[in-house]
Short mmCIF file of C-alpha atoms in Angstrom, two decimals:
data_model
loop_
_atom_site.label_atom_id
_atom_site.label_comp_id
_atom_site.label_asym_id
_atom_site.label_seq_id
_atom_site.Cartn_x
_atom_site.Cartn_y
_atom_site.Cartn_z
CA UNK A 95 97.46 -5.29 14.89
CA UNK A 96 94.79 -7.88 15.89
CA UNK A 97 92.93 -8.48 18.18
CA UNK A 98 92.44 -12.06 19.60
CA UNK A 99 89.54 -11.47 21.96
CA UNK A 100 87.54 -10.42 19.14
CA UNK A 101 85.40 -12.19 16.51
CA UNK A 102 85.21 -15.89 16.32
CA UNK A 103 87.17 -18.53 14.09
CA UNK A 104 85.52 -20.80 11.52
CA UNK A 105 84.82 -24.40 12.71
CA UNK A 106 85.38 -25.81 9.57
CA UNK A 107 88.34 -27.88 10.09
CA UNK A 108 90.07 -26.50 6.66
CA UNK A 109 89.46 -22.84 7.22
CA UNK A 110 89.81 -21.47 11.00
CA UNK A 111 89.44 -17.99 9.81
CA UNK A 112 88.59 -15.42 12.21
CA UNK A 113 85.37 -13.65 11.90
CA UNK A 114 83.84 -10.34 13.33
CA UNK A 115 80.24 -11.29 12.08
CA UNK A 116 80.49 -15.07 12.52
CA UNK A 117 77.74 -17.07 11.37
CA UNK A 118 76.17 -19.76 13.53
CA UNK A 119 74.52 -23.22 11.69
CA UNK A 120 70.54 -24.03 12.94
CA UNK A 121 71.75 -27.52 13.20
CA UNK A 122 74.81 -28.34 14.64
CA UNK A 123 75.16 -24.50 16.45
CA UNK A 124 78.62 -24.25 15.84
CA UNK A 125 80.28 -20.87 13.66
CA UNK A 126 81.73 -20.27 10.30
CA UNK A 127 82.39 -17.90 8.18
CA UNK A 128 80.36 -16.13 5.28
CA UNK A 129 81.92 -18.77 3.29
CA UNK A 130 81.41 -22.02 4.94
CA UNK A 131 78.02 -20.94 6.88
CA UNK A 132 75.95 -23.39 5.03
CA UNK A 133 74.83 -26.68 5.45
CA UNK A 134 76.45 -28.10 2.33
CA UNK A 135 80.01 -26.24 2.72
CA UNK A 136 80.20 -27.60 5.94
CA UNK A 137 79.12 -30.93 5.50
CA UNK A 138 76.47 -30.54 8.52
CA UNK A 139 76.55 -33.98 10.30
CA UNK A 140 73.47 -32.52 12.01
CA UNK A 141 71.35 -31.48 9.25
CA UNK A 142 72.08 -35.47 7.34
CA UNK A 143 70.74 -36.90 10.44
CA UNK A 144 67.87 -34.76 10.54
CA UNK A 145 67.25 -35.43 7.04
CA UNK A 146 67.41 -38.94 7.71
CA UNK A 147 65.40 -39.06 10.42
CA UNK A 148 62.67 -37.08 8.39
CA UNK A 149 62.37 -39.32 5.54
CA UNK A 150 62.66 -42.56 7.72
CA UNK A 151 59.46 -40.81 9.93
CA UNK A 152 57.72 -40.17 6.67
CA UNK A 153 57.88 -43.64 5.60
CA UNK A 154 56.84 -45.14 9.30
CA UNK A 155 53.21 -44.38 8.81
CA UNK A 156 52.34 -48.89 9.05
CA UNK A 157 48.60 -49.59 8.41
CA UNK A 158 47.08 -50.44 12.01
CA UNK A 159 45.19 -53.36 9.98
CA UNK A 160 46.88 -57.20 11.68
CA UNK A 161 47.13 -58.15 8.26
CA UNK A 162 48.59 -55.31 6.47
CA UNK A 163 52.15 -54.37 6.25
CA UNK A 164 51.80 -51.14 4.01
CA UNK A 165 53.82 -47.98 4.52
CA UNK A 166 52.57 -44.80 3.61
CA UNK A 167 54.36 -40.77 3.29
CA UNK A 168 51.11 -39.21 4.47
CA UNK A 169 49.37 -40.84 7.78
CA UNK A 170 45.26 -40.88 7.81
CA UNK A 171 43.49 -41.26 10.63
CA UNK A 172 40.11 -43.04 11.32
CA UNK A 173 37.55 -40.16 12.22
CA UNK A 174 36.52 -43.07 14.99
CA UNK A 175 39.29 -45.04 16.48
CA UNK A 176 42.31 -42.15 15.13
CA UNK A 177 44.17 -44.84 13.54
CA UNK A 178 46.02 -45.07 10.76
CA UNK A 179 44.92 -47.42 7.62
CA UNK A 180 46.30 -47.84 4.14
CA UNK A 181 43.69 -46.80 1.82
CA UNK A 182 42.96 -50.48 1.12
CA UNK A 183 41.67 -50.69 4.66
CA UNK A 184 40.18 -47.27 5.13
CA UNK A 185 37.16 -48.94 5.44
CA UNK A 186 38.02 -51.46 8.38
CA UNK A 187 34.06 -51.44 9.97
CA UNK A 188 34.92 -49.19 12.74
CA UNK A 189 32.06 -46.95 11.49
CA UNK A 190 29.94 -49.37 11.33
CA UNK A 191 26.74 -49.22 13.68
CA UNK A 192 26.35 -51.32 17.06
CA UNK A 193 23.16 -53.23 16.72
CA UNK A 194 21.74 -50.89 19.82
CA UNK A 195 23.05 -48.21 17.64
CA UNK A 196 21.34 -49.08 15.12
CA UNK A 197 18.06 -49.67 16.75
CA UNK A 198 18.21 -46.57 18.44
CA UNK A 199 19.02 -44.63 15.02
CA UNK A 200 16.26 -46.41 13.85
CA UNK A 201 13.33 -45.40 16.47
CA UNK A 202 14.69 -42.08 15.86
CA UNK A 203 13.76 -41.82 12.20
CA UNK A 204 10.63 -43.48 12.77
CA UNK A 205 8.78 -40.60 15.01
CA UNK A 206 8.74 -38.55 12.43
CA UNK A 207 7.35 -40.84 9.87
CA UNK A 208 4.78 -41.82 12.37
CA UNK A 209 3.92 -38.14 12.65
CA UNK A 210 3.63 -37.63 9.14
CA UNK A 211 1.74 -40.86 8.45
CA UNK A 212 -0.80 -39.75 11.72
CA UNK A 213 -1.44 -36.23 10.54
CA UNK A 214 -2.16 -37.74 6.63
CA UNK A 215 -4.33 -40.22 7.98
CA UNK A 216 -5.97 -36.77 9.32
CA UNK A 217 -6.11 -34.69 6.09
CA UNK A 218 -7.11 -37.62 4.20
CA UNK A 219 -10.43 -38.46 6.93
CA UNK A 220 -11.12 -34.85 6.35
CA UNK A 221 -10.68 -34.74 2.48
CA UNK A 222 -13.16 -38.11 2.79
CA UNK A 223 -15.40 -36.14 4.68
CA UNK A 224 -15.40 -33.01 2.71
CA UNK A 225 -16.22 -35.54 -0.58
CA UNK A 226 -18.73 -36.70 0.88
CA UNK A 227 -20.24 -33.75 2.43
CA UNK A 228 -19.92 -32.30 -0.95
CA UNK A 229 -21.63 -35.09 -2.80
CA UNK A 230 -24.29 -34.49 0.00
CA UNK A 231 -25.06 -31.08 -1.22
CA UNK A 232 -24.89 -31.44 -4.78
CA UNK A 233 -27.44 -34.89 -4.02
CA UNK A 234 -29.45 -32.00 -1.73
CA UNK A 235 -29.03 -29.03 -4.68
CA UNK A 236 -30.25 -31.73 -7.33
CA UNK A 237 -33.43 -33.09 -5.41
CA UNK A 238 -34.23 -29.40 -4.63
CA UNK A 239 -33.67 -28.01 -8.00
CA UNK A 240 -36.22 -31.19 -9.36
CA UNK A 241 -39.17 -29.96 -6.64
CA UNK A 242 -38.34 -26.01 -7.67
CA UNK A 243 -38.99 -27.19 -11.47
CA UNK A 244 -42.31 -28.71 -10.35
CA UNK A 245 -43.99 -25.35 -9.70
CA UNK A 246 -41.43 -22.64 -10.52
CA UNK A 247 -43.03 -19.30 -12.31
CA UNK A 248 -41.52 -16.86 -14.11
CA UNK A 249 -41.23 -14.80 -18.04
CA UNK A 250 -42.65 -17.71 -20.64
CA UNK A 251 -40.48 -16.49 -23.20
CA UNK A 252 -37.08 -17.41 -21.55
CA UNK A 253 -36.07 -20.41 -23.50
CA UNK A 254 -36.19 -23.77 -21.27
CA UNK A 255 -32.60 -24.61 -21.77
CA UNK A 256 -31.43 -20.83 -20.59
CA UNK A 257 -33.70 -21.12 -17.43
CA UNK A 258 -32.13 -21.22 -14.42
CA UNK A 259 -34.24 -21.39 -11.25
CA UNK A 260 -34.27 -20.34 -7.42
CA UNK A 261 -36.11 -20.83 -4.29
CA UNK A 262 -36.95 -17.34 -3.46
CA UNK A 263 -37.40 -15.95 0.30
CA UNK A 264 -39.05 -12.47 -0.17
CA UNK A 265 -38.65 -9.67 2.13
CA UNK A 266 -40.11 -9.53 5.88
CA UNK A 267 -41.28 -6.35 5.05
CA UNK A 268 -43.41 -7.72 2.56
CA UNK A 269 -47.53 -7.13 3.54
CA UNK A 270 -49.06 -9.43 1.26
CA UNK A 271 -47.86 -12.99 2.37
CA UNK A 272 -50.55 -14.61 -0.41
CA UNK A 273 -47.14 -16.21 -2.51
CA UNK A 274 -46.40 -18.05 1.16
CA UNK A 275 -42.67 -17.97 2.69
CA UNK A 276 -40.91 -18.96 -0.52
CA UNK A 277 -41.69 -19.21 -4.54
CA UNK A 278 -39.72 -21.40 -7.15
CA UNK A 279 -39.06 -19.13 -9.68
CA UNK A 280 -36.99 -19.06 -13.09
CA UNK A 281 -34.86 -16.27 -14.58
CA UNK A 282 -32.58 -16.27 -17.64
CA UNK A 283 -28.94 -17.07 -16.90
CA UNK A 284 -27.58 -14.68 -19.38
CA UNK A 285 -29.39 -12.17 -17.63
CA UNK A 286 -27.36 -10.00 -14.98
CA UNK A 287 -28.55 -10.18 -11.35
CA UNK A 288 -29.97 -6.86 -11.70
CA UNK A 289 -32.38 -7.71 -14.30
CA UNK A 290 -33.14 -10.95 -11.92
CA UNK A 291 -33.71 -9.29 -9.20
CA UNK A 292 -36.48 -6.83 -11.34
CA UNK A 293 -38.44 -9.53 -12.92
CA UNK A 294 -38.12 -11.65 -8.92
CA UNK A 295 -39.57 -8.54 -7.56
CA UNK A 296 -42.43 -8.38 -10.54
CA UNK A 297 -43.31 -12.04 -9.71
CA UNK A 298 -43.57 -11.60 -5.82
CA UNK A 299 -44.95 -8.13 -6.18
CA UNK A 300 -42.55 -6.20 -4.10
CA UNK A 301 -42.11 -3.03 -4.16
CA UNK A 302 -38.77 -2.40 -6.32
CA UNK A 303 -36.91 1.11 -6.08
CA UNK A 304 -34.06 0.25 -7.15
CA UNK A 305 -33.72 2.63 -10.37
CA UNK A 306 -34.53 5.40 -7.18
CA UNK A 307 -31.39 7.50 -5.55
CA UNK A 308 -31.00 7.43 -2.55
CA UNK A 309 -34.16 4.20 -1.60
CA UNK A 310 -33.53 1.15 0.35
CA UNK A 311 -32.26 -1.52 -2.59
CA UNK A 312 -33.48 -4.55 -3.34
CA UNK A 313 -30.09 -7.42 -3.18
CA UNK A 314 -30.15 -10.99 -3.58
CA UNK A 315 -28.69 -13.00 -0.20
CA UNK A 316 -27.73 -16.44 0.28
CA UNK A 317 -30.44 -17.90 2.47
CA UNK A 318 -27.68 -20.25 3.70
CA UNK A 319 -25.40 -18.09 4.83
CA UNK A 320 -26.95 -14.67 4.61
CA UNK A 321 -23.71 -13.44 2.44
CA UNK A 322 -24.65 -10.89 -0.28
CA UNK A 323 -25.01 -13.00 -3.73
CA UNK A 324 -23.17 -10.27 -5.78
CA UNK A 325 -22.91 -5.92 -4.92
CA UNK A 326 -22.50 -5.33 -8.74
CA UNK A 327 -26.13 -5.47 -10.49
CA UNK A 328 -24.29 -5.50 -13.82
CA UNK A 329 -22.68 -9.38 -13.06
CA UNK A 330 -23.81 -11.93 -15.38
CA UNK A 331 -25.83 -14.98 -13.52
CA UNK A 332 -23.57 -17.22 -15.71
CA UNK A 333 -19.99 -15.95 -13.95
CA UNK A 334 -21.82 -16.57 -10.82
CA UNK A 335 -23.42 -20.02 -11.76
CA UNK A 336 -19.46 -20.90 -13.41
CA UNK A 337 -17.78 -19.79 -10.07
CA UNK A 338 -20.23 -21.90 -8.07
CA UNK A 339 -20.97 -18.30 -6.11
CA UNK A 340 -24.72 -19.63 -7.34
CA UNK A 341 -26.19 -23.20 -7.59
CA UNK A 342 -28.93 -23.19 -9.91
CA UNK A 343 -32.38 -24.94 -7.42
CA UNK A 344 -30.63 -23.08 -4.73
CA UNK A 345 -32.27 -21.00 -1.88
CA UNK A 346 -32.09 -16.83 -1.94
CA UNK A 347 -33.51 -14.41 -0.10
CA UNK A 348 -34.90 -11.03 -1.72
CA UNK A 349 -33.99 -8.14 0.70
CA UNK A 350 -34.22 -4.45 0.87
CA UNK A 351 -30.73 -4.04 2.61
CA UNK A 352 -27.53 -2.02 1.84
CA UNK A 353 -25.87 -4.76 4.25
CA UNK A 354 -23.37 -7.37 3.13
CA UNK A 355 -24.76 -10.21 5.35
CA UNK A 356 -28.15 -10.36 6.89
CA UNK A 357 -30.02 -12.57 9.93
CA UNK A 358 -31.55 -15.70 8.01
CA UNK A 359 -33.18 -16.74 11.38
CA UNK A 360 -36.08 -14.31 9.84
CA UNK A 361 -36.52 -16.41 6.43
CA UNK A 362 -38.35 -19.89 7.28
#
């Protein structure tokens, strides 16, 4: 028995059979059968001229360029002007700078050169000034260390080439002000500054407790700055002369204080 309301008939031409689950092409939209469904078994008229169309759409991509006639599959666009060129006129001076671009790209690579050429100009004045304020004090260490030479005291047998010599400042505390407000006096380098500090005190006749617990200590302070020269009494002069934490002809005061800076005001 069939039923002729039911189910579709093939469209191919040389089949017409009638289908329950007809199958309908994506191109052309008409039905076959399981048999003739596809594009080739059909000969799809719409699928050649999609085809067709494809290819001749691939092969349209013309080179924008007046001069050039060149086809290409794949299409590339200027970044710029979203044209297509051929790859022998990819570079067709569209991204080439305006001369107000230019000058404008220009002025804005120049700040910070002119920055960086101001603040070297800066570190270099200072670096000049530093040299010379430098060569200042080494002049002023040199002329000072010559005078301090002149009428420095200190142990005779410490060998002249080991001597190493100081403007001392003794201690406000001091009664006897006979010495005057400094002495030039010469130690041995190889000695520590403990041992310096002794045979300082011996020369200006201070009173030295330092080998006593629990007394007020005798330090050596920069008379420049009123920094404490060294806390250890065991450092070698020499690591302090090679450090430059001591410039031998320099000025030091001789203080009882436990303090790591005192007021040089008080030492003139």
């Amino acid at each position: 028995m069939e039923f002729p309301n039911v189910g579709d008939r093939c469209s191919f031409k040389e089949c017409k059979q009638l289908n329950f689950l007809p199958f309908v092409c994506s191109h052309c939209h008409d039905v076959f059968c399981e048999e003739h469904y596809q594009t080739d078994s059909h000969k799809c008229a719409s699928f050649r001229d999609n085809v067709t169309e494809t290819k001749t759409k691939s092969l349209s991509y013309i080179c924008s360029d007046e001069s050039c006639k060149d086809t290409s599959p794949i299409e590339m666009h200027c970044i710029r002007c979203k044209k297509h060129f051929c790859l022998k006129h990819r570079y067709h001076g569209c991204l080439e700078l305006s001369n107000e671009e230019k000058t404008t790209k220009l002025k804005k690579w120049q700040i910070p050169k002119k920055q960086f050429a101001e603040a070297k100009a800066i570190v270099d004045q200072e670096i000049t000034d530093n040299l010379k304020k430098s060569k200042n004090i080494a002049m002023a260490n040199k002329v000072r260390l010559m005078r301090i030479k002149g009428s420095a005291v200190g142990p005779k047998n410490v060998p002249m080439n080991e001597r190493c010599y100081f403007l001392v400042y003794p201690s406000t505390k001091m009664v006897n002000k006979h010495l005057g407000p400094s002495r030039g006096i010469y130690v041995n380098m190889t000695w520590t500054i403990g041992k310096a500090i002794d045979s300082m005190a011996s020369i200006l006749k201070m009173f030295n407790n330092n080998n006593v617990a629990g007394a007020s200590r005798l330090q050596l302070y920069h008379h420049a700055t009123g920094a404490l020269v060294s806390k250890e009494m065991d450092t070698l002069l020499t690591k302090l002369l090679e450090n430059s934490e001591l410039v031998d002809g320099q000025s030091v005061i001789l203080e009882y204080s436990d303090s790591a800076c005192i007021d040089t005001s008080l030492y003139k």
